[in-house]
Amino acid sequence: MFIINAPVEKVIELDNNIFLLKIHCPQISTIIKPGQFLNIRVSETIYPLLRRPFSVCDVEGEYFYIMFNVLGEGTKILAEKHLGDTIDVLGPLGNGFNFTGSYDTAIIVGGGLGAAPFPYLIRAIGNQKKVYSFIGGKTYKDVITHGIKNISIATDDGSLGFKGTVVELLKDNLDLLNSGNIKIFACGPNAMLRTLKEFSINNNFECEVSTECAMACGFGICQGCPIESTEKSDKYLLVCKDGPVFNVKDVVI
Ligand SMILES: Cc1cc2nc3c(=O)[nH]c(=O)nc-3n(C[C@H](O)[C@H](O)[C@H](O)COP(=O)(O)OP(=O)(O)OC[C@H]3O[C@@H](n4cnc5c(N)ncnc54)[C@H](O)[C@@H]3O)c2cc1C
Ligand code: FES
């Protein structure tokens, strides 16, 4: 784990107020795994005090990318960064996706900004497995497809693709899912992960989910990011240290 004052290479604005921040940081870029995250101090001033966690979105040689939209003060400051600015990055943090293994088809499921970790995961899987992606949003404005391949889209209001939730779209594609040995990788709002958990358990599909919660330290010291475990012996796990990626059966969402 490193703490590095890393130079900003550029900020790229995609559609719908989504930003990609490209950071030059060879120490982290060369070792970080898909699904791991960075805890970023967005400003050199005391405010905002806490670091902000972001999944690694992609890696290109000595550079890594994060993807975000402007929610509050931290992401507003990040969106205004320029070439020559630096940001204080702590990482790599967390466990990451377990994408090796005996499955032959990866099913990517992303809701809204939950699509952020998948460009790097898909790049890392490469041609070793087939990849199908199911991306959802409330409306077409919330659908993020950057860096994602073989995409089927669902929107709650039907403004783009299938009308309904992304899990309903998966149910609609059960034949495809049952035609191979699949593993589901998901990230998105808790409501989506909850219904996906039920769907994957009912159909006996292996499923890993990347979870989110408010964080402070990012590496297991403050105990501020508990998630309930389904194992009685281990009542709570820490999202930052034991996750953020979990086998969906292991956690209460
Ligand atoms: C492991 C992990 C990985 C993450 N990866 C990404 C990523 O790749 N891209 C990305 O955009 N965001 C990601 N997030 C969420 C991100 O950390 C927050 O969006 C960010 O901290 C917001 O900072 P802010 O100062 O702009 O907003 P704040 O001022 O802190 O919050 C503004 C508003 O957003 C709400 N909010 C804050 N965090 C979240 C959250 N996690 N989910 C829903 N609402 C929230 C607050 O309740 C508040 O209403 C991740 C979070 C975790 C824990
Ligand atoms: S954020 Fe401090 S223990 Fe997880």
PDB file of C-alpha atoms and ligand atoms in Angstrom:
ATOM      1  CA  MET A   1       0.000   0.000   0.000  1.00  0.00           C
ATOM      2  CA  PHE A   2       1.382   3.400  -1.015  1.00  0.00           C
ATOM      3  CA  ILE A   3       0.574   7.018  -0.195  1.00  0.00           C
ATOM      4  CA  ILE A   4       1.613   8.995  -3.244  1.00  0.00           C
ATOM      5  CA  ASN A   5       1.261  12.570  -4.346  1.00  0.00           C
ATOM      6  CA  ALA A   6       0.486  11.701  -7.949  1.00  0.00           C
ATOM      7  CA  PRO A   7       0.268  14.065 -10.934  1.00  0.00           C
ATOM      8  CA  VAL A   8      -3.002  14.495 -12.796  1.00  0.00           C
ATOM      9  CA  GLU A   9      -2.577  13.825 -16.521  1.00  0.00           C
ATOM     10  CA  LYS A  10      -6.048  14.902 -17.577  1.00  0.00           C
ATOM     11  CA  VAL A  11      -9.748  15.023 -16.784  1.00  0.00           C
ATOM     12  CA  ILE A  12     -11.987  13.690 -19.545  1.00  0.00           C
ATOM     13  CA  GLU A  13     -15.683  14.570 -19.511  1.00  0.00           C
ATOM     14  CA  LEU A  14     -17.844  11.797 -20.980  1.00  0.00           C
ATOM     15  CA  ASP A  15     -21.571  12.172 -21.651  1.00  0.00           C
ATOM     16  CA  ASN A  16     -24.034  12.879 -18.858  1.00  0.00           C
ATOM     17  CA  ASN A  17     -21.607  14.587 -16.440  1.00  0.00           C
ATOM     18  CA  ILE A  18     -19.434  11.523 -16.033  1.00  0.00           C
ATOM     19  CA  PHE A  19     -15.717  12.240 -15.583  1.00  0.00           C
ATOM     20  CA  LEU A  20     -12.580  10.152 -16.041  1.00  0.00           C
ATOM     21  CA  LEU A  21      -9.521  11.278 -14.107  1.00  0.00           C
ATOM     22  CA  LYS A  22      -6.218   9.998 -15.500  1.00  0.00           C
ATOM     23  CA  ILE A  23      -3.428   9.830 -12.935  1.00  0.00           C
ATOM     24  CA  HIS A  24       0.269   9.088 -13.478  1.00  0.00           C
ATOM     25  CA  CYS A  25       1.213   6.671 -10.725  1.00  0.00           C
ATOM     26  CA  PRO A  26       3.441   3.746 -11.775  1.00  0.00           C
ATOM     27  CA  GLN A  27       3.789   2.400  -8.209  1.00  0.00           C
ATOM     28  CA  ILE A  28       0.028   1.758  -7.989  1.00  0.00           C
ATOM     29  CA  SER A  29      -0.885   1.250 -11.667  1.00  0.00           C
ATOM     30  CA  THR A  30       1.511  -1.671 -12.062  1.00  0.00           C
ATOM     31  CA  ILE A  31       0.123  -3.647  -9.109  1.00  0.00           C
ATOM     32  CA  ILE A  32      -3.538  -2.680  -8.664  1.00  0.00           C
ATOM     33  CA  LYS A  33      -6.106  -5.406  -9.506  1.00  0.00           C
ATOM     34  CA  PRO A  34      -9.618  -4.994 -10.948  1.00  0.00           C
ATOM     35  CA  GLY A  35     -12.114  -4.299  -8.164  1.00  0.00           C
ATOM     36  CA  GLN A  36      -9.531  -2.755  -5.844  1.00  0.00           C
ATOM     37  CA  PHE A  37      -9.886   0.905  -4.923  1.00  0.00           C
ATOM     38  CA  LEU A  38      -8.009   4.087  -4.046  1.00  0.00           C
ATOM     39  CA  ASN A  39      -8.724   6.416  -1.142  1.00  0.00           C
ATOM     40  CA  ILE A  40      -8.111   9.923  -2.438  1.00  0.00           C
ATOM     41  CA  ARG A  41      -7.471  13.160  -0.600  1.00  0.00           C
ATOM     42  CA  VAL A  42      -9.001  15.571  -3.061  1.00  0.00           C
ATOM     43  CA  SER A  43      -7.533  18.798  -1.696  1.00  0.00           C
ATOM     44  CA  GLU A  44      -4.407  20.052   0.059  1.00  0.00           C
ATOM     45  CA  THR A  45      -6.563  22.078   2.444  1.00  0.00           C
ATOM     46  CA  ILE A  46      -8.208  20.679   5.593  1.00  0.00           C
ATOM     47  CA  TYR A  47     -11.607  20.564   3.814  1.00  0.00           C
ATOM     48  CA  PRO A  48     -12.905  18.091   2.801  1.00  0.00           C
ATOM     49  CA  LEU A  49     -11.241  16.308   5.695  1.00  0.00           C
ATOM     50  CA  LEU A  50     -11.875  12.702   4.747  1.00  0.00           C
ATOM     51  CA  ARG A  51     -10.427  10.881   1.764  1.00  0.00           C
ATOM     52  CA  ARG A  52     -12.908   9.720  -0.894  1.00  0.00           C
ATOM     53  CA  PRO A  53     -12.867   6.082  -2.104  1.00  0.00           C
ATOM     54  CA  PHE A  54     -12.976   5.288  -5.858  1.00  0.00           C
ATOM     55  CA  SER A  55     -12.678   1.982  -7.713  1.00  0.00           C
ATOM     56  CA  VAL A  56      -9.899   1.717 -10.230  1.00  0.00           C
ATOM     57  CA  CYS A  57     -11.735   2.117 -13.545  1.00  0.00           C
ATOM     58  CA  ASP A  58      -8.886   1.197 -15.862  1.00  0.00           C
ATOM     59  CA  VAL A  59      -5.121   1.001 -16.134  1.00  0.00           C
ATOM     60  CA  GLU A  60      -2.911   2.024 -19.059  1.00  0.00           C
ATOM     61  CA  GLY A  61       0.791   1.383 -18.394  1.00  0.00           C
ATOM     62  CA  GLU A  62       1.926   3.784 -15.670  1.00  0.00           C
ATOM     63  CA  TYR A  63      -1.496   5.498 -15.535  1.00  0.00           C
ATOM     64  CA  PHE A  64      -4.723   4.596 -13.814  1.00  0.00           C
ATOM     65  CA  TYR A  65      -8.208   6.052 -14.299  1.00  0.00           C
ATOM     66  CA  ILE A  66     -11.077   6.653 -11.908  1.00  0.00           C
ATOM     67  CA  MET A  67     -14.639   7.344 -13.082  1.00  0.00           C
ATOM     68  CA  PHE A  68     -17.110   9.490 -11.152  1.00  0.00           C
ATOM     69  CA  ASN A  69     -19.937  12.007 -11.341  1.00  0.00           C
ATOM     70  CA  VAL A  70     -20.179  15.172  -9.292  1.00  0.00           C
ATOM     71  CA  LEU A  71     -22.123  14.401  -6.114  1.00  0.00           C
ATOM     72  CA  GLY A  72     -20.694  16.721  -3.467  1.00  0.00           C
ATOM     73  CA  GLU A  73     -17.661  18.816  -2.637  1.00  0.00           C
ATOM     74  CA  GLY A  74     -15.053  16.059  -3.100  1.00  0.00           C
ATOM     75  CA  THR A  75     -16.083  15.026  -6.596  1.00  0.00           C
ATOM     76  CA  LYS A  76     -16.596  18.700  -7.574  1.00  0.00           C
ATOM     77  CA  ILE A  77     -12.958  19.404  -6.683  1.00  0.00           C
ATOM     78  CA  LEU A  78     -11.789  16.302  -8.600  1.00  0.00           C
ATOM     79  CA  ALA A  79     -13.726  17.324 -11.723  1.00  0.00           C
ATOM     80  CA  GLU A  80     -11.882  20.676 -11.730  1.00  0.00           C
ATOM     81  CA  LYS A  81      -8.366  19.177 -11.672  1.00  0.00           C
ATOM     82  CA  HIS A  82      -5.962  20.001 -14.503  1.00  0.00           C
ATOM     83  CA  LEU A  83      -2.693  18.778 -15.959  1.00  0.00           C
ATOM     84  CA  GLY A  84       0.012  19.695 -13.436  1.00  0.00           C
ATOM     85  CA  ASP A  85      -2.196  19.353 -10.341  1.00  0.00           C
ATOM     86  CA  THR A  86      -1.423  16.533  -7.963  1.00  0.00           C
ATOM     87  CA  ILE A  87      -3.672  14.397  -5.798  1.00  0.00           C
ATOM     88  CA  ASP A  88      -2.797  12.404  -2.715  1.00  0.00           C
ATOM     89  CA  VAL A  89      -3.607   8.745  -3.430  1.00  0.00           C
ATOM     90  CA  LEU A  90      -3.698   5.898  -0.908  1.00  0.00           C
ATOM     91  CA  GLY A  91      -3.788   2.421  -2.432  1.00  0.00           C
ATOM     92  CA  PRO A  92      -4.230  -0.139  -3.759  1.00  0.00           C
ATOM     93  CA  LEU A  93      -6.902  -1.016  -1.197  1.00  0.00           C
ATOM     94  CA  GLY A  94      -9.336  -3.909  -0.799  1.00  0.00           C
ATOM     95  CA  ASN A  95      -9.397  -7.347  -2.320  1.00  0.00           C
ATOM     96  CA  GLY A  96     -10.563  -7.060  -5.954  1.00  0.00           C
ATOM     97  CA  PHE A  97     -12.514  -9.469  -8.175  1.00  0.00           C
ATOM     98  CA  ASN A  98     -11.507 -13.108  -8.396  1.00  0.00           C
ATOM     99  CA  PHE A  99     -11.752 -13.380 -12.174  1.00  0.00           C
ATOM    100  CA  THR A 100      -9.596 -16.428 -12.760  1.00  0.00           C
ATOM    101  CA  GLY A 101     -11.227 -19.814 -12.259  1.00  0.00           C
ATOM    102  CA  SER A 102     -13.093 -22.484 -14.114  1.00  0.00           C
ATOM    103  CA  TYR A 103     -16.096 -20.518 -15.431  1.00  0.00           C
ATOM    104  CA  ASP A 104     -16.164 -19.883 -19.188  1.00  0.00           C
ATOM    105  CA  THR A 105     -18.442 -16.815 -19.459  1.00  0.00           C
ATOM    106  CA  ALA A 106     -18.239 -13.635 -17.392  1.00  0.00           C
ATOM    107  CA  ILE A 107     -21.565 -11.859 -16.906  1.00  0.00           C
ATOM    108  CA  ILE A 108     -20.962  -8.208 -16.022  1.00  0.00           C
ATOM    109  CA  VAL A 109     -23.852  -6.463 -14.257  1.00  0.00           C
ATOM    110  CA  GLY A 110     -23.594  -2.718 -13.637  1.00  0.00           C
ATOM    111  CA  GLY A 111     -26.122  -0.196 -12.363  1.00  0.00           C
ATOM    112  CA  GLY A 112     -25.412   3.520 -12.855  1.00  0.00           C
ATOM    113  CA  LEU A 113     -21.902   4.392 -11.699  1.00  0.00           C
ATOM    114  CA  GLY A 114     -21.529   0.765 -10.656  1.00  0.00           C
ATOM    115  CA  ALA A 115     -20.137   0.374 -14.186  1.00  0.00           C
ATOM    116  CA  ALA A 116     -16.931   2.121 -13.015  1.00  0.00           C
ATOM    117  CA  PRO A 117     -14.769  -0.922 -12.148  1.00  0.00           C
ATOM    118  CA  PHE A 118     -15.629  -2.920 -15.268  1.00  0.00           C
ATOM    119  CA  PRO A 119     -13.409  -1.488 -18.031  1.00  0.00           C
ATOM    120  CA  TYR A 120     -10.371  -2.778 -16.137  1.00  0.00           C
ATOM    121  CA  LEU A 121     -11.997  -6.095 -15.210  1.00  0.00           C
ATOM    122  CA  ILE A 122     -12.997  -6.705 -18.846  1.00  0.00           C
ATOM    123  CA  ARG A 123      -9.501  -5.768 -20.031  1.00  0.00           C
ATOM    124  CA  ALA A 124      -7.968  -8.154 -17.457  1.00  0.00           C
ATOM    125  CA  ILE A 125     -10.254 -11.035 -18.465  1.00  0.00           C
ATOM    126  CA  GLY A 126      -9.180 -10.418 -22.073  1.00  0.00           C
ATOM    127  CA  ASN A 127      -9.914 -13.241 -24.472  1.00  0.00           C
ATOM    128  CA  GLN A 128      -9.660 -15.982 -21.848  1.00  0.00           C
ATOM    129  CA  LYS A 129     -13.453 -16.020 -21.332  1.00  0.00           C
ATOM    130  CA  LYS A 130     -16.577 -14.847 -23.122  1.00  0.00           C
ATOM    131  CA  VAL A 131     -17.952 -11.605 -21.684  1.00  0.00           C
ATOM    132  CA  TYR A 132     -21.576 -10.382 -21.771  1.00  0.00           C
ATOM    133  CA  SER A 133     -22.477  -7.113 -20.070  1.00  0.00           C
ATOM    134  CA  PHE A 134     -25.859  -6.056 -18.681  1.00  0.00           C
ATOM    135  CA  ILE A 135     -25.906  -2.364 -17.861  1.00  0.00           C
ATOM    136  CA  GLY A 136     -28.813  -0.557 -16.252  1.00  0.00           C
ATOM    137  CA  GLY A 137     -29.949   2.871 -15.142  1.00  0.00           C
ATOM    138  CA  LYS A 138     -33.080   4.718 -14.112  1.00  0.00           C
ATOM    139  CA  THR A 139     -33.125   6.502 -17.508  1.00  0.00           C
ATOM    140  CA  TYR A 140     -30.867   6.597 -20.583  1.00  0.00           C
ATOM    141  CA  LYS A 141     -28.890   9.387 -18.860  1.00  0.00           C
ATOM    142  CA  ASP A 142     -27.722   6.968 -16.156  1.00  0.00           C
ATOM    143  CA  VAL A 143     -26.438   4.291 -18.536  1.00  0.00           C
ATOM    144  CA  ILE A 144     -22.626   4.182 -18.648  1.00  0.00           C
ATOM    145  CA  THR A 145     -21.071   2.048 -21.370  1.00  0.00           C
ATOM    146  CA  HIS A 146     -17.506   3.426 -21.465  1.00  0.00           C
ATOM    147  CA  GLY A 147     -14.958   0.586 -21.803  1.00  0.00           C
ATOM    148  CA  ILE A 148     -17.607  -2.151 -21.653  1.00  0.00           C
ATOM    149  CA  LYS A 149     -18.251  -4.745 -24.372  1.00  0.00           C
ATOM    150  CA  ASN A 150     -21.136  -6.956 -25.574  1.00  0.00           C
ATOM    151  CA  ILE A 151     -23.672  -4.717 -23.886  1.00  0.00           C
ATOM    152  CA  SER A 152     -27.391  -5.196 -23.267  1.00  0.00           C
ATOM    153  CA  ILE A 153     -29.082  -2.182 -21.700  1.00  0.00           C
ATOM    154  CA  ALA A 154     -32.031  -1.842 -19.321  1.00  0.00           C
ATOM    155  CA  THR A 155     -33.667   1.366 -18.131  1.00  0.00           C
ATOM    156  CA  ASP A 156     -36.429   1.635 -15.545  1.00  0.00           C
ATOM    157  CA  ASP A 157     -38.381   4.069 -17.734  1.00  0.00           C
ATOM    158  CA  GLY A 158     -37.698   2.285 -21.034  1.00  0.00           C
ATOM    159  CA  SER A 159     -35.900   5.329 -22.512  1.00  0.00           C
ATOM    160  CA  LEU A 160     -33.103   3.031 -23.723  1.00  0.00           C
ATOM    161  CA  GLY A 161     -33.055  -0.732 -24.301  1.00  0.00           C
ATOM    162  CA  PHE A 162     -35.153  -3.127 -22.227  1.00  0.00           C
ATOM    163  CA  LYS A 163     -37.834  -1.480 -20.046  1.00  0.00           C
ATOM    164  CA  GLY A 164     -37.254  -2.675 -16.499  1.00  0.00           C
ATOM    165  CA  THR A 165     -34.413  -3.350 -14.114  1.00  0.00           C
ATOM    166  CA  VAL A 166     -31.147  -4.915 -15.124  1.00  0.00           C
ATOM    167  CA  VAL A 167     -32.001  -8.012 -13.053  1.00  0.00           C
ATOM    168  CA  GLU A 168     -35.287  -8.371 -14.958  1.00  0.00           C
ATOM    169  CA  LEU A 169     -33.189  -8.178 -18.122  1.00  0.00           C
ATOM    170  CA  LEU A 170     -31.010 -11.026 -16.790  1.00  0.00           C
ATOM    171  CA  LYS A 171     -34.171 -13.083 -16.155  1.00  0.00           C
ATOM    172  CA  ASP A 172     -35.130 -12.385 -19.768  1.00  0.00           C
ATOM    173  CA  ASN A 173     -31.769 -13.844 -20.838  1.00  0.00           C
ATOM    174  CA  LEU A 174     -31.884 -16.968 -18.695  1.00  0.00           C
ATOM    175  CA  ASP A 175     -31.304 -19.216 -21.732  1.00  0.00           C
ATOM    176  CA  LEU A 176     -28.023 -17.430 -22.452  1.00  0.00           C
ATOM    177  CA  LEU A 177     -26.979 -17.623 -18.806  1.00  0.00           C
ATOM    178  CA  ASN A 178     -27.840 -21.325 -18.624  1.00  0.00           C
ATOM    179  CA  SER A 179     -25.988 -22.127 -21.854  1.00  0.00           C
ATOM    180  CA  GLY A 180     -22.517 -21.985 -20.279  1.00  0.00           C
ATOM    181  CA  ASN A 181     -20.594 -22.109 -17.032  1.00  0.00           C
ATOM    182  CA  ILE A 182     -21.032 -18.502 -15.949  1.00  0.00           C
ATOM    183  CA  LYS A 183     -19.799 -16.234 -13.184  1.00  0.00           C
ATOM    184  CA  ILE A 184     -21.546 -12.939 -12.435  1.00  0.00           C
ATOM    185  CA  PHE A 185     -19.567  -9.816 -11.468  1.00  0.00           C
ATOM    186  CA  ALA A 186     -21.746  -6.956 -10.251  1.00  0.00           C
ATOM    187  CA  CYS A 187     -21.560  -3.432  -8.907  1.00  0.00           C
ATOM    188  CA  GLY A 188     -24.379  -0.969  -8.388  1.00  0.00           C
ATOM    189  CA  PRO A 189     -26.972   0.292  -5.933  1.00  0.00           C
ATOM    190  CA  ASN A 190     -27.912  -1.946  -3.010  1.00  0.00           C
ATOM    191  CA  ALA A 191     -31.461  -2.434  -4.322  1.00  0.00           C
ATOM    192  CA  MET A 192     -29.980  -3.950  -7.497  1.00  0.00           C
ATOM    193  CA  LEU A 193     -27.485  -6.104  -5.574  1.00  0.00           C
ATOM    194  CA  ARG A 194     -30.260  -7.395  -3.295  1.00  0.00           C
ATOM    195  CA  THR A 195     -32.434  -8.619  -6.169  1.00  0.00           C
ATOM    196  CA  LEU A 196     -29.356  -9.949  -7.952  1.00  0.00           C
ATOM    197  CA  LYS A 197     -28.466 -11.949  -4.838  1.00  0.00           C
ATOM    198  CA  GLU A 198     -31.875 -13.609  -4.829  1.00  0.00           C
ATOM    199  CA  PHE A 199     -31.670 -14.253  -8.585  1.00  0.00           C
ATOM    200  CA  SER A 200     -28.172 -15.759  -8.478  1.00  0.00           C
ATOM    201  CA  ILE A 201     -28.891 -17.969  -5.447  1.00  0.00           C
ATOM    202  CA  ASN A 202     -32.204 -19.210  -6.941  1.00  0.00           C
ATOM    203  CA  ASN A 203     -30.436 -20.115 -10.182  1.00  0.00           C
ATOM    204  CA  ASN A 204     -27.266 -21.428  -8.566  1.00  0.00           C
ATOM    205  CA  PHE A 205     -25.055 -18.873 -10.344  1.00  0.00           C
ATOM    206  CA  GLU A 206     -21.698 -17.919  -8.859  1.00  0.00           C
ATOM    207  CA  CYS A 207     -21.809 -14.189  -8.146  1.00  0.00           C
ATOM    208  CA  GLU A 208     -19.336 -11.630  -6.802  1.00  0.00           C
ATOM    209  CA  VAL A 209     -20.542  -8.150  -5.875  1.00  0.00           C
ATOM    210  CA  SER A 210     -18.552  -4.982  -5.286  1.00  0.00           C
ATOM    211  CA  THR A 211     -20.157  -3.145  -2.358  1.00  0.00           C
ATOM    212  CA  GLU A 212     -20.014   0.474  -1.208  1.00  0.00           C
ATOM    213  CA  CYS A 213     -20.436   2.291   2.074  1.00  0.00           C
ATOM    214  CA  ALA A 214     -19.156   5.434   3.768  1.00  0.00           C
ATOM    215  CA  MET A 215     -15.470   5.046   4.625  1.00  0.00           C
ATOM    216  CA  ALA A 216     -12.804   6.854   6.599  1.00  0.00           C
ATOM    217  CA  CYS A 217      -9.406   5.115   6.762  1.00  0.00           C
ATOM    218  CA  GLY A 218      -9.922   2.632   3.900  1.00  0.00           C
ATOM    219  CA  PHE A 219      -7.661  -0.087   5.325  1.00  0.00           C
ATOM    220  CA  GLY A 220      -9.248  -1.646   8.397  1.00  0.00           C
ATOM    221  CA  ILE A 221      -8.262   0.665  11.268  1.00  0.00           C
ATOM    222  CA  CYS A 222     -11.319   2.815  12.060  1.00  0.00           C
ATOM    223  CA  GLN A 223     -13.930  -0.017  11.901  1.00  0.00           C
ATOM    224  CA  GLY A 224     -16.200   2.484  10.156  1.00  0.00           C
ATOM    225  CA  CYS A 225     -17.353   0.339   7.214  1.00  0.00           C
ATOM    226  CA  PRO A 226     -19.062  -2.784   8.612  1.00  0.00           C
ATOM    227  CA  ILE A 227     -21.175  -5.078   6.461  1.00  0.00           C
ATOM    228  CA  GLU A 228     -23.194  -7.879   8.014  1.00  0.00           C
ATOM    229  CA  SER A 229     -21.857 -11.353   7.345  1.00  0.00           C
ATOM    230  CA  THR A 230     -24.126 -14.345   6.749  1.00  0.00           C
ATOM    231  CA  GLU A 231     -21.686 -16.436   8.816  1.00  0.00           C
ATOM    232  CA  LYS A 232     -22.726 -16.430  12.479  1.00  0.00           C
ATOM    233  CA  SER A 233     -19.102 -16.774  13.650  1.00  0.00           C
ATOM    234  CA  ASP A 234     -18.035 -13.604  11.842  1.00  0.00           C
ATOM    235  CA  LYS A 235     -20.938 -11.236  12.434  1.00  0.00           C
ATOM    236  CA  TYR A 236     -19.450  -8.238  10.641  1.00  0.00           C
ATOM    237  CA  LEU A 237     -16.900  -7.866   7.882  1.00  0.00           C
ATOM    238  CA  LEU A 238     -15.186  -4.650   6.818  1.00  0.00           C
ATOM    239  CA  VAL A 239     -15.983  -3.398   3.324  1.00  0.00           C
ATOM    240  CA  CYS A 240     -12.553  -1.755   2.956  1.00  0.00           C
ATOM    241  CA  LYS A 241     -10.440  -4.700   4.088  1.00  0.00           C
ATOM    242  CA  ASP A 242     -12.489  -7.893   3.613  1.00  0.00           C
ATOM    243  CA  GLY A 243     -14.124  -6.419   0.482  1.00  0.00           C
ATOM    244  CA  PRO A 244     -15.231  -4.364  -1.293  1.00  0.00           C
ATOM    245  CA  VAL A 245     -15.823  -7.504  -3.401  1.00  0.00           C
ATOM    246  CA  PHE A 246     -17.709 -10.359  -1.726  1.00  0.00           C
ATOM    247  CA  ASN A 247     -19.257 -13.628  -2.770  1.00  0.00           C
ATOM    248  CA  VAL A 248     -22.886 -12.500  -2.714  1.00  0.00           C
ATOM    249  CA  LYS A 249     -23.786 -15.429  -0.409  1.00  0.00           C
ATOM    250  CA  ASP A 250     -21.393 -14.188   2.293  1.00  0.00           C
ATOM    251  CA  VAL A 251     -22.964 -10.807   3.056  1.00  0.00           C
ATOM    252  CA  VAL A 252     -26.328  -9.288   3.960  1.00  0.00           C
ATOM    253  CA  ILE A 253     -27.067  -6.499   1.479  1.00  0.00           C
TER     254      ILE A 253
HETATM  255  C1  LIG B   1     -15.083   0.995  -2.336  1.00  0.00           C
HETATM  256  C2  LIG B   1     -15.776   2.172  -2.982  1.00  0.00           C
HETATM  257  C3  LIG B   1     -15.600   2.426  -4.327  1.00  0.00           C
HETATM  258  C4  LIG B   1     -16.229   3.522  -4.929  1.00  0.00           C
HETATM  259  N1  LIG B   1     -16.033   3.725  -6.259  1.00  0.00           N
HETATM  260  C5  LIG B   1     -16.607   4.789  -6.853  1.00  0.00           C
HETATM  261  C6  LIG B   1     -16.375   5.054  -8.226  1.00  0.00           C
HETATM  262  O1  LIG B   1     -15.640   4.335  -8.912  1.00  0.00           O
HETATM  263  N2  LIG B   1     -16.980   6.135  -8.773  1.00  0.00           N
HETATM  264  C7  LIG B   1     -17.796   6.964  -8.023  1.00  0.00           C
HETATM  265  O2  LIG B   1     -18.316   7.957  -8.563  1.00  0.00           O
HETATM  266  N3  LIG B   1     -18.031   6.737  -6.737  1.00  0.00           N
HETATM  267  C8  LIG B   1     -17.440   5.680  -6.125  1.00  0.00           C
HETATM  268  N4  LIG B   1     -17.657   5.466  -4.802  1.00  0.00           N
HETATM  269  C9  LIG B   1     -18.493   6.433  -4.074  1.00  0.00           C
HETATM  270  C10 LIG B   1     -17.646   7.689  -3.788  1.00  0.00           C
HETATM  271  O3  LIG B   1     -16.712   7.399  -2.791  1.00  0.00           O
HETATM  272  C11 LIG B   1     -18.530   8.833  -3.391  1.00  0.00           C
HETATM  273  O4  LIG B   1     -19.354   9.164  -4.481  1.00  0.00           O
HETATM  274  C12 LIG B   1     -17.720  10.052  -3.022  1.00  0.00           C
HETATM  275  O5  LIG B   1     -17.082   9.820  -1.796  1.00  0.00           O
HETATM  276  C13 LIG B   1     -18.576  11.261  -2.944  1.00  0.00           C
HETATM  277  O6  LIG B   1     -17.772  12.320  -2.450  1.00  0.00           O
HETATM  278  P1  LIG B   1     -18.276  13.819  -2.488  1.00  0.00           P
HETATM  279  O7  LIG B   1     -17.409  14.613  -1.555  1.00  0.00           O
HETATM  280  O8  LIG B   1     -18.394  14.314  -3.881  1.00  0.00           O
HETATM  281  O9  LIG B   1     -19.728  13.720  -1.941  1.00  0.00           O
HETATM  282  P2  LIG B   1     -20.201  13.883  -0.409  1.00  0.00           P
HETATM  283  O10 LIG B   1     -20.272  15.357  -0.085  1.00  0.00           O
HETATM  284  O11 LIG B   1     -19.386  13.021   0.482  1.00  0.00           O
HETATM  285  O12 LIG B   1     -21.635  13.296  -0.566  1.00  0.00           O
HETATM  286  C14 LIG B   1     -22.582  13.941  -1.415  1.00  0.00           C
HETATM  287  C15 LIG B   1     -23.849  13.128  -1.423  1.00  0.00           C
HETATM  288  O13 LIG B   1     -23.576  11.840  -1.994  1.00  0.00           O
HETATM  289  C16 LIG B   1     -23.937  10.816  -1.087  1.00  0.00           C
HETATM  290  N5  LIG B   1     -22.949   9.731  -1.189  1.00  0.00           N
HETATM  291  C17 LIG B   1     -21.651   9.754  -0.758  1.00  0.00           C
HETATM  292  N6  LIG B   1     -21.072   8.560  -0.975  1.00  0.00           N
HETATM  293  C18 LIG B   1     -22.012   7.780  -1.562  1.00  0.00           C
HETATM  294  C19 LIG B   1     -22.033   6.428  -2.011  1.00  0.00           C
HETATM  295  N7  LIG B   1     -20.991   5.603  -1.879  1.00  0.00           N
HETATM  296  N8  LIG B   1     -23.182   5.962  -2.567  1.00  0.00           N
HETATM  297  C20 LIG B   1     -24.269   6.746  -2.677  1.00  0.00           C
HETATM  298  N9  LIG B   1     -24.310   8.033  -2.260  1.00  0.00           N
HETATM  299  C21 LIG B   1     -23.204   8.535  -1.708  1.00  0.00           C
HETATM  300  C22 LIG B   1     -23.898  11.471   0.300  1.00  0.00           C
HETATM  301  O14 LIG B   1     -24.752  10.783   1.190  1.00  0.00           O
HETATM  302  C23 LIG B   1     -24.402  12.851  -0.027  1.00  0.00           C
HETATM  303  O15 LIG B   1     -25.801  12.888  -0.095  1.00  0.00           O
HETATM  304  C24 LIG B   1     -17.060   4.385  -4.156  1.00  0.00           C
HETATM  305  C25 LIG B   1     -17.243   4.129  -2.794  1.00  0.00           C
HETATM  306  C26 LIG B   1     -16.611   3.037  -2.207  1.00  0.00           C
HETATM  307  C27 LIG B   1     -16.809   2.771  -0.749  1.00  0.00           C
HETATM  308  S1  FES B   2     -12.907   2.501   6.387  1.00  0.00           S
HETATM  309 FE1  FES B   2     -11.797   2.324   8.257  1.00  0.00          FE
HETATM  310  S2  FES B   2     -12.073   0.221   8.726  1.00  0.00           S
HETATM  311 FE2  FES B   2     -12.993   0.411   6.774  1.00  0.00          FE
END
